[in-house]
Short mmCIF file of C-alpha atoms in Angstrom, two decimals:
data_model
loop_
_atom_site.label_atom_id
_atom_site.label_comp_id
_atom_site.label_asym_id
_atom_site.label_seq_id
_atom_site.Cartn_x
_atom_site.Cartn_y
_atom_site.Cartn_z
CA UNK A 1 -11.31 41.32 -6.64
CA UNK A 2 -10.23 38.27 -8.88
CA UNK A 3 -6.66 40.13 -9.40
CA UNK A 4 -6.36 40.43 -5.75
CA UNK A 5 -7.58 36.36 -5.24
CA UNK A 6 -4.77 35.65 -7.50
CA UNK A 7 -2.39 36.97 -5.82
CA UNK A 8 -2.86 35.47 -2.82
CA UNK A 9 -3.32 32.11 -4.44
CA UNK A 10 0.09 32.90 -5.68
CA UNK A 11 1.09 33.59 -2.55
CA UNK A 12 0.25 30.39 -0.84
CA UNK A 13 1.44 28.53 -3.25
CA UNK A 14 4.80 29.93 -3.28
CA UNK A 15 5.14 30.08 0.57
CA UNK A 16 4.81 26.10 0.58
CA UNK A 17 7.15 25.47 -2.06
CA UNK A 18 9.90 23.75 -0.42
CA UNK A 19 12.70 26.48 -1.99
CA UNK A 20 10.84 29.14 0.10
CA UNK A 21 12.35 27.10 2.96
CA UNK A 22 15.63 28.28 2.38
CA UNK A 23 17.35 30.53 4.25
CA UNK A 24 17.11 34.55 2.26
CA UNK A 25 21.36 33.92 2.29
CA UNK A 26 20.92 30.13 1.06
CA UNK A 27 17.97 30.96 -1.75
CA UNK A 28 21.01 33.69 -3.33
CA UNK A 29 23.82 30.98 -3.28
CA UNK A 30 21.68 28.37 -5.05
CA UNK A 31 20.85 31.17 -7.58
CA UNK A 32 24.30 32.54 -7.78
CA UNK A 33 25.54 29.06 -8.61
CA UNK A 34 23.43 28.52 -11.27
CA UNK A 35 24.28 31.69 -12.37
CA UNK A 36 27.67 30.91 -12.54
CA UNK A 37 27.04 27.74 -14.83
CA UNK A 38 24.79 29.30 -17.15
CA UNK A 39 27.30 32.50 -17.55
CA UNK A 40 31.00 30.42 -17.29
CA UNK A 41 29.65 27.42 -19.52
CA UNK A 42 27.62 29.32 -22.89
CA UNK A 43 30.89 32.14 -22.77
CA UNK A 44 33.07 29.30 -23.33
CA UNK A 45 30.79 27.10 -25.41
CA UNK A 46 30.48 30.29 -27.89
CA UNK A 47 34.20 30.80 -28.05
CA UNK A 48 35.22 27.07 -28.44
CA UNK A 49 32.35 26.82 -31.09
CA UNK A 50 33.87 30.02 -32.78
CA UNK A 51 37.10 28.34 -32.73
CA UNK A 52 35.88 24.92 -34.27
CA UNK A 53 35.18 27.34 -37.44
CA UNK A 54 38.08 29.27 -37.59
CA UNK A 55 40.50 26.15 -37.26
CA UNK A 56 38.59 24.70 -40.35
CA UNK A 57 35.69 23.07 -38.86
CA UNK A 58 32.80 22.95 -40.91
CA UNK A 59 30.05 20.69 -39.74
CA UNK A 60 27.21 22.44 -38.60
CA UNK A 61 25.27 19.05 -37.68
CA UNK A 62 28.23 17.98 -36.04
CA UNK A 63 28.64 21.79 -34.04
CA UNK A 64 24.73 20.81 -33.38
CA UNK A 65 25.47 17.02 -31.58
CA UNK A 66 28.03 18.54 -29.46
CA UNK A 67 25.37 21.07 -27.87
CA UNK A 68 23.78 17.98 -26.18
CA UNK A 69 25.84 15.02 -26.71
CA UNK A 70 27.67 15.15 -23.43
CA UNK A 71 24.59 14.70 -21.05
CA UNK A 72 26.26 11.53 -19.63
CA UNK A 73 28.45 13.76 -17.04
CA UNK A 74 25.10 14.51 -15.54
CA UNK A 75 24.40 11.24 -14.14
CA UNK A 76 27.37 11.74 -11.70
CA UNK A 77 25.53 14.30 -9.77
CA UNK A 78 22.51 12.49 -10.82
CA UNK A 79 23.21 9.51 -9.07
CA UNK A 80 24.98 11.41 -6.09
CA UNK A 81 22.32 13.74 -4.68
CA UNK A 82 19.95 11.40 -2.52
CA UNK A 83 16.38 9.80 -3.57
CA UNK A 84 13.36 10.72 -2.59
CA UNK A 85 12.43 9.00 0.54
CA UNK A 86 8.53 9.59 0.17
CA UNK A 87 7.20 6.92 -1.82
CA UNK A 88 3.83 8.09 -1.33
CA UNK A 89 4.12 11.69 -2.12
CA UNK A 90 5.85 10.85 -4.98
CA UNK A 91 3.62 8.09 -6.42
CA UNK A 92 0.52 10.44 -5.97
CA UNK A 93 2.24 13.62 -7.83
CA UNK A 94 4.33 11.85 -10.46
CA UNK A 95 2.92 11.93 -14.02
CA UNK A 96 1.90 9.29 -16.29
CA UNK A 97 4.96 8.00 -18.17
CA UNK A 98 3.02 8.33 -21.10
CA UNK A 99 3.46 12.25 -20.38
CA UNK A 100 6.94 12.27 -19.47
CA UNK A 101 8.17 10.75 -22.28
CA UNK A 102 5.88 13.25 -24.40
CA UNK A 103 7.35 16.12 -23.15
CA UNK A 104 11.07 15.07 -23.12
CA UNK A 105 10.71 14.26 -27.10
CA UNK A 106 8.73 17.49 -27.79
CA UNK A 107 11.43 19.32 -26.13
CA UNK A 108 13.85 17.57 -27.08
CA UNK A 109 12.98 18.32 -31.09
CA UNK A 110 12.83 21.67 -30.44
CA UNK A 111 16.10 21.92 -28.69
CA UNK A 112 17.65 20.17 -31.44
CA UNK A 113 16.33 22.53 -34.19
CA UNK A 114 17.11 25.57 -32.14
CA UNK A 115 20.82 23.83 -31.53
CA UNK A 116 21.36 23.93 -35.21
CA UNK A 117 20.10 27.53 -36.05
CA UNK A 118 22.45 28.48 -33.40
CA UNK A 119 25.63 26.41 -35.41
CA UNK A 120 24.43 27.79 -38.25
CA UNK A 121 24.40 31.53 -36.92
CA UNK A 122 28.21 31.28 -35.46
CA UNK A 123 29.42 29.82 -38.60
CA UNK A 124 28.85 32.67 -40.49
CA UNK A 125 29.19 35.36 -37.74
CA UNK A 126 32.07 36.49 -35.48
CA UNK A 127 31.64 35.89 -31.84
CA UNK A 128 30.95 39.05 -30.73
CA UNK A 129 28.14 39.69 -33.44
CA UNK A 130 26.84 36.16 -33.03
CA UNK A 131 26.39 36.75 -28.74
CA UNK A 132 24.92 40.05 -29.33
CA UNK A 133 22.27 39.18 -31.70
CA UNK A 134 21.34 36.65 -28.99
CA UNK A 135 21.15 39.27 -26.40
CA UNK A 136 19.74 41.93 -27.62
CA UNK A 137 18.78 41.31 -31.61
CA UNK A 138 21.51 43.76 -32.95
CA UNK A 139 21.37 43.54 -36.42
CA UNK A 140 23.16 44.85 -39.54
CA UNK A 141 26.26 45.99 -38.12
CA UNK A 142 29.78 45.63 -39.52
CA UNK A 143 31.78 42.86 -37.69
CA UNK A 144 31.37 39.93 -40.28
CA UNK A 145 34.52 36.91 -40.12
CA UNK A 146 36.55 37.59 -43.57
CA UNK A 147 35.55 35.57 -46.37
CA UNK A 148 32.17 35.31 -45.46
CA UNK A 149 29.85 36.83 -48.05
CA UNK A 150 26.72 38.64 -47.13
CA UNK A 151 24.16 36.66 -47.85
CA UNK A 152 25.95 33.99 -45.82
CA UNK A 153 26.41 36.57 -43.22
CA UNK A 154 22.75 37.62 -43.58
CA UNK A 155 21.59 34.26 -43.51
CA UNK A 156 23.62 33.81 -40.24
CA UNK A 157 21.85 36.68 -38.55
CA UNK A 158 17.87 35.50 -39.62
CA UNK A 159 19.23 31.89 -38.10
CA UNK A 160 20.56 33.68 -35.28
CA UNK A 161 17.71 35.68 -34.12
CA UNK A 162 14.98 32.79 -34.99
CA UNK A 163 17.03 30.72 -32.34
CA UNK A 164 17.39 33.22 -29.71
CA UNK A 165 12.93 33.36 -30.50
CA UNK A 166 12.76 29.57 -30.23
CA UNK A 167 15.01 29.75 -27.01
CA UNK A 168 12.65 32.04 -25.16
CA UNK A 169 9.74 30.09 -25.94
CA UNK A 170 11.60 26.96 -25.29
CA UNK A 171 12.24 28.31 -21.48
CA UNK A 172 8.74 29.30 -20.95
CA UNK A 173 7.44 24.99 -22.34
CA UNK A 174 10.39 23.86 -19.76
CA UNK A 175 8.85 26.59 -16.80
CA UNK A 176 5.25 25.27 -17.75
CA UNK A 177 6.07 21.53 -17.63
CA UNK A 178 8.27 22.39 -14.17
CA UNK A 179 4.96 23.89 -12.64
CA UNK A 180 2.34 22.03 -14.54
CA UNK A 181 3.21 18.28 -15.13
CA UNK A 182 6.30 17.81 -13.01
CA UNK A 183 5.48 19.02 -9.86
CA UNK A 184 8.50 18.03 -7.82
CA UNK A 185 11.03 20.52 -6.27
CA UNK A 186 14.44 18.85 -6.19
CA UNK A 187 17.38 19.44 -7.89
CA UNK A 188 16.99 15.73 -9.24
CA UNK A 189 13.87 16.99 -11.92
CA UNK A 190 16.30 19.59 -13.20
CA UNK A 191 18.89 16.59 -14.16
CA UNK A 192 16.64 14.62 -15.48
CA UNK A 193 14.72 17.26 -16.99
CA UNK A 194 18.35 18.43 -18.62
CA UNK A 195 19.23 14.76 -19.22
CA UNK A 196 16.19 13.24 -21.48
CA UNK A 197 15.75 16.08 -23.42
CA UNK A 198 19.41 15.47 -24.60
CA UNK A 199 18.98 12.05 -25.05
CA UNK A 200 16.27 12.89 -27.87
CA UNK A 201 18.10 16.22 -29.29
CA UNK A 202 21.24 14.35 -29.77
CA UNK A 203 19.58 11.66 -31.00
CA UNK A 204 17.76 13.82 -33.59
CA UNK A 205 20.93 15.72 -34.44
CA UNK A 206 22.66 12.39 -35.21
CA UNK A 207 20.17 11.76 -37.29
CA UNK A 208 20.70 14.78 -39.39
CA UNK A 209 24.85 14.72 -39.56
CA UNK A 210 23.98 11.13 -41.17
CA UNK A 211 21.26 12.19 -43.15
CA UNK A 212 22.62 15.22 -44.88
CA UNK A 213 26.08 12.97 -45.54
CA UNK A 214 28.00 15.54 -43.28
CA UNK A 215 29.57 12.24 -41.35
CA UNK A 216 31.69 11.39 -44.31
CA UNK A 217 33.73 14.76 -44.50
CA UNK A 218 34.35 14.63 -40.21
CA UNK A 219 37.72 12.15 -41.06
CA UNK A 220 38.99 14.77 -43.50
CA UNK A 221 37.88 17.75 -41.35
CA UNK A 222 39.62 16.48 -38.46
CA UNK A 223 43.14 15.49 -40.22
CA UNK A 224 43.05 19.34 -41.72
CA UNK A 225 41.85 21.19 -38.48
CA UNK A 226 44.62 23.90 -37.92
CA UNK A 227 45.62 22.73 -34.66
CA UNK A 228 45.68 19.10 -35.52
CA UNK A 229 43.67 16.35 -34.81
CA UNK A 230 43.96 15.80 -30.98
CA UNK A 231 42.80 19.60 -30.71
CA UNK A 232 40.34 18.70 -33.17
CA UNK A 233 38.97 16.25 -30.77
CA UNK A 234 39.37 18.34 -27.67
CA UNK A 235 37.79 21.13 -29.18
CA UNK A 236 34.29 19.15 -29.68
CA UNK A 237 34.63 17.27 -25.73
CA UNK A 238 35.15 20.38 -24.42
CA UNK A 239 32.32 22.15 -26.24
CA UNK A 240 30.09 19.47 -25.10
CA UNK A 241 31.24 19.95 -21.29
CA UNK A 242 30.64 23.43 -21.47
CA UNK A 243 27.05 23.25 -22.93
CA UNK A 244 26.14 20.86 -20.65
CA UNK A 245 27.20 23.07 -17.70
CA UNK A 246 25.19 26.18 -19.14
CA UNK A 247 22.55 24.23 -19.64
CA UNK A 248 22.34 22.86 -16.03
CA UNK A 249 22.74 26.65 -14.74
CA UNK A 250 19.61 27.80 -17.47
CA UNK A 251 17.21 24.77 -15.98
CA UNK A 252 18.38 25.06 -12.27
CA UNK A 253 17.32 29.01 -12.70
CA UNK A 254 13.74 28.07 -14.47
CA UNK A 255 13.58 25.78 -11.86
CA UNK A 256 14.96 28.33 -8.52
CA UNK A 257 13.24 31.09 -9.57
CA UNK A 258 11.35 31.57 -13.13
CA UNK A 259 11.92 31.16 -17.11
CA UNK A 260 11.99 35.01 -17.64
CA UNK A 261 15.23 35.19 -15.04
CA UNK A 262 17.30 32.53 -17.25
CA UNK A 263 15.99 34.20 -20.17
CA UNK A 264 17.63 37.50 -18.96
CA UNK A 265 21.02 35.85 -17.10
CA UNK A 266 21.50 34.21 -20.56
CA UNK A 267 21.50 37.92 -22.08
CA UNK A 268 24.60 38.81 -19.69
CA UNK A 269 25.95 35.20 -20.01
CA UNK A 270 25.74 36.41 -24.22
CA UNK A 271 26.86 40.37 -23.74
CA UNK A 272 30.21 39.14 -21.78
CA UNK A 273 30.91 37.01 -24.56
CA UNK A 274 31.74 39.65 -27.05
CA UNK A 275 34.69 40.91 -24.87
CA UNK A 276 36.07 37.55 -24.33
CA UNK A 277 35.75 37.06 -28.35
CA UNK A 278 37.56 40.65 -28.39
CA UNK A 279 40.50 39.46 -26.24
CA UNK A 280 40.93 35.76 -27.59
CA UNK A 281 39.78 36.47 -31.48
CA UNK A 282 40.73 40.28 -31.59
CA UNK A 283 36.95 40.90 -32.64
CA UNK A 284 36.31 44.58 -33.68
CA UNK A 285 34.37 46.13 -30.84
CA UNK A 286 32.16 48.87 -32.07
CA UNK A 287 30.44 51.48 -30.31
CA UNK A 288 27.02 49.84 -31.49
CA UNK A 289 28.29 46.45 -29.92
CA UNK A 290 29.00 48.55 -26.47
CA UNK A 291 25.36 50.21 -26.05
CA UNK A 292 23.80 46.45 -27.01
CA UNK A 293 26.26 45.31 -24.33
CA UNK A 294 25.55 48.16 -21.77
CA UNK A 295 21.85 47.43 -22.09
CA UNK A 296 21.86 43.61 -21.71
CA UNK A 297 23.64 44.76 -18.35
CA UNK A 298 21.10 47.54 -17.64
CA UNK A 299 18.64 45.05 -17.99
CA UNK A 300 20.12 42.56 -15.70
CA UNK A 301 20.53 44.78 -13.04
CA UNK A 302 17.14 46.26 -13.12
CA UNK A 303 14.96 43.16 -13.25
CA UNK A 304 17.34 41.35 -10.36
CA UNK A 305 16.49 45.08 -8.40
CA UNK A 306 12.74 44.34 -8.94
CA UNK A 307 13.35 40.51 -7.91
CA UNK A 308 15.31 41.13 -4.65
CA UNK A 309 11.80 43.53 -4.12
CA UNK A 310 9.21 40.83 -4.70
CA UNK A 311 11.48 38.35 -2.66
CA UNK A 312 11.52 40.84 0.32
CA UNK A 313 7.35 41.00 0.05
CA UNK A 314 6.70 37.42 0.05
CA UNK A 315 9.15 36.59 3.02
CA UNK A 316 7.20 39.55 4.26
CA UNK A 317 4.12 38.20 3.70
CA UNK A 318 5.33 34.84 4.96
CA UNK A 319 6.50 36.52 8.37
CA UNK A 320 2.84 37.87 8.56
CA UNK A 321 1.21 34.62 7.86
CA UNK A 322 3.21 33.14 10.76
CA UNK A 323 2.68 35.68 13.26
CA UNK A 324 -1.22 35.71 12.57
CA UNK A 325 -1.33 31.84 13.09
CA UNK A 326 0.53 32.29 16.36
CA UNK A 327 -1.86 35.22 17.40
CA UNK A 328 -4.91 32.69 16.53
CA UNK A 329 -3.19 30.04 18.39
CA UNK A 330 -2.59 32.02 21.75
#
């Protein structure tokens, strides 16, 4: 009996949630766009961070700042989406700032020490190995970048799979302050969501280039990056572009639909890296890396299958909810 009173508190809940709204056709193309972010921005992010390395790059602190450091393109679309025109829904619902700002630095720290276990993992991994870790913790396989020894490559792994453990908790503290402390459903709480967590990781990962003394070899490691020093610079903008987009597509998907769905789109977003890194690095591609890659897909596919399902019960359930008002009415 309680099970079955859950549910339909569940139920109720989700049919007036404002996203429920949405056309079946519109609810897809908001998901597929985020989709798109998360999967087009961490490939390239990953490859352009892989890059940074091979061309001599060897900051990790500084691979860590550009992760978050280029939240200020988000106040475009910030400032462009309209305001809420409710003053008094949103007084009554908003959370003490107090709160807020306890949050944003909690997860803000934590996205900055997951940031640089995920430097430190690419640095001493190829791409390929690096995105599969991510996506499905394959471990001790042959693919290490030459001249990497393996306790370097070892320790690049255990950083590796401790950030992909810290990401999926890190989804489920973002999906629990979306649905616990937040309460809004606009696009404009996923910015600034995305937005003030940066603020404080980048602020804590500047903290640490200067602190560990990493800032006074940047001059030097620009002048000798292999492609010069306007790549050099490129490099790091773009890297911090491309984050920024992946990380707007893995909050907009907590946000659309649930933690556990950006948790597996980031999987795929990881498994097609490996055959980009194959292409532009000439990564070896062994048969291990092609089962970890088919089942990061398999896995996809199945738990969007079971997601279309539940979608089709609760518009379902919706339809019967309106018809039994209507039959009440008459």
């Amino acid at each position: 009996m309680k099970s079955q009173y859950l549910n339909k508190v569940e139920n109720t809940v989700a049919l007036q949630s404002p996203l429920f709204k949405l056309k079946r056709w519109q609810w897809w193309l908001l998901v597929a766009i985020n989709i798109f972010f998360l999967v087009a921005g961490q490939s390239a992010a990953v490859l352009l961070g892989r890059f940074y390395y091979d061309q001599g790059g060897n900051s990790k602190w500084m691979a860590t700042v550009v992760q978050t450091a280029g939240f200020p393109i988000l106040f475009i679309p910030l400032f462009l989406l309209p305001s809420d025109n409710d003053p008094l829904a949103s007084s009554s619902s908003s959370p003490p700032i107090r709160t807020l700002a306890l949050i944003y630095i909690v997860l803000g720290m934590i996205i900055a020490g997951d940031n640089y276990l995920y430097s430190l993992g690419l640095s001493y991994l190829s791409a390929s190995t690096y995105s599969l870790i991510c996506a499905s913790q394959l471990a001790f396989n042959a693919g290490g970048p030459s001249g990497v020894s393996r306790w370097k490559y070892f320790l690049g792994f255990l950083a590796t799979l401790g950030a992909s453990s810290i990401y999926s908790l890190l989804l489920s503290l973002m999906q629990l302050s979306f649905q616990k402390v937040l309460k809004k459903e606009t696009f404009s709480v996923v910015l600034e969501m995305q937005i003030f967590t940066s603020i404080v990781a980048t602020c804590v990962s500047v903290a640490g280039l200067f602190g560990s003394g990493e800032w006074k070899t940047l001059h030097g490691e620009m002048q000798s990056f292999g492609k010069g020093s306007v790549p050099y610079v490129l490099t790091l903008v773009w890297t911090a572009v491309t984050w920024q987009v992946c990380s707007v597509g893995v909050v907009g998907l907590i946000f659309v639909v649930s933690s556990l769905f950006s948790n597996v789109i980031s999987t795929v977003a990881l498994a097609v890296s490996p055959i980009a890194a194959v292409i532009v690095f000439h990564d070896k591609m062994n048969g291990v890396k092609i089962i970890a890659m088919l089942l990061a897909v398999w896995g996809f596919a199945s738990f969007t299958y079971q997601n279309y399902l539940d979608d089709s019960k609760l518009r379902k359930a919706k339809t019967n909810v309106t018809e039994t008002r209507n039959n009440s009415v008459c």
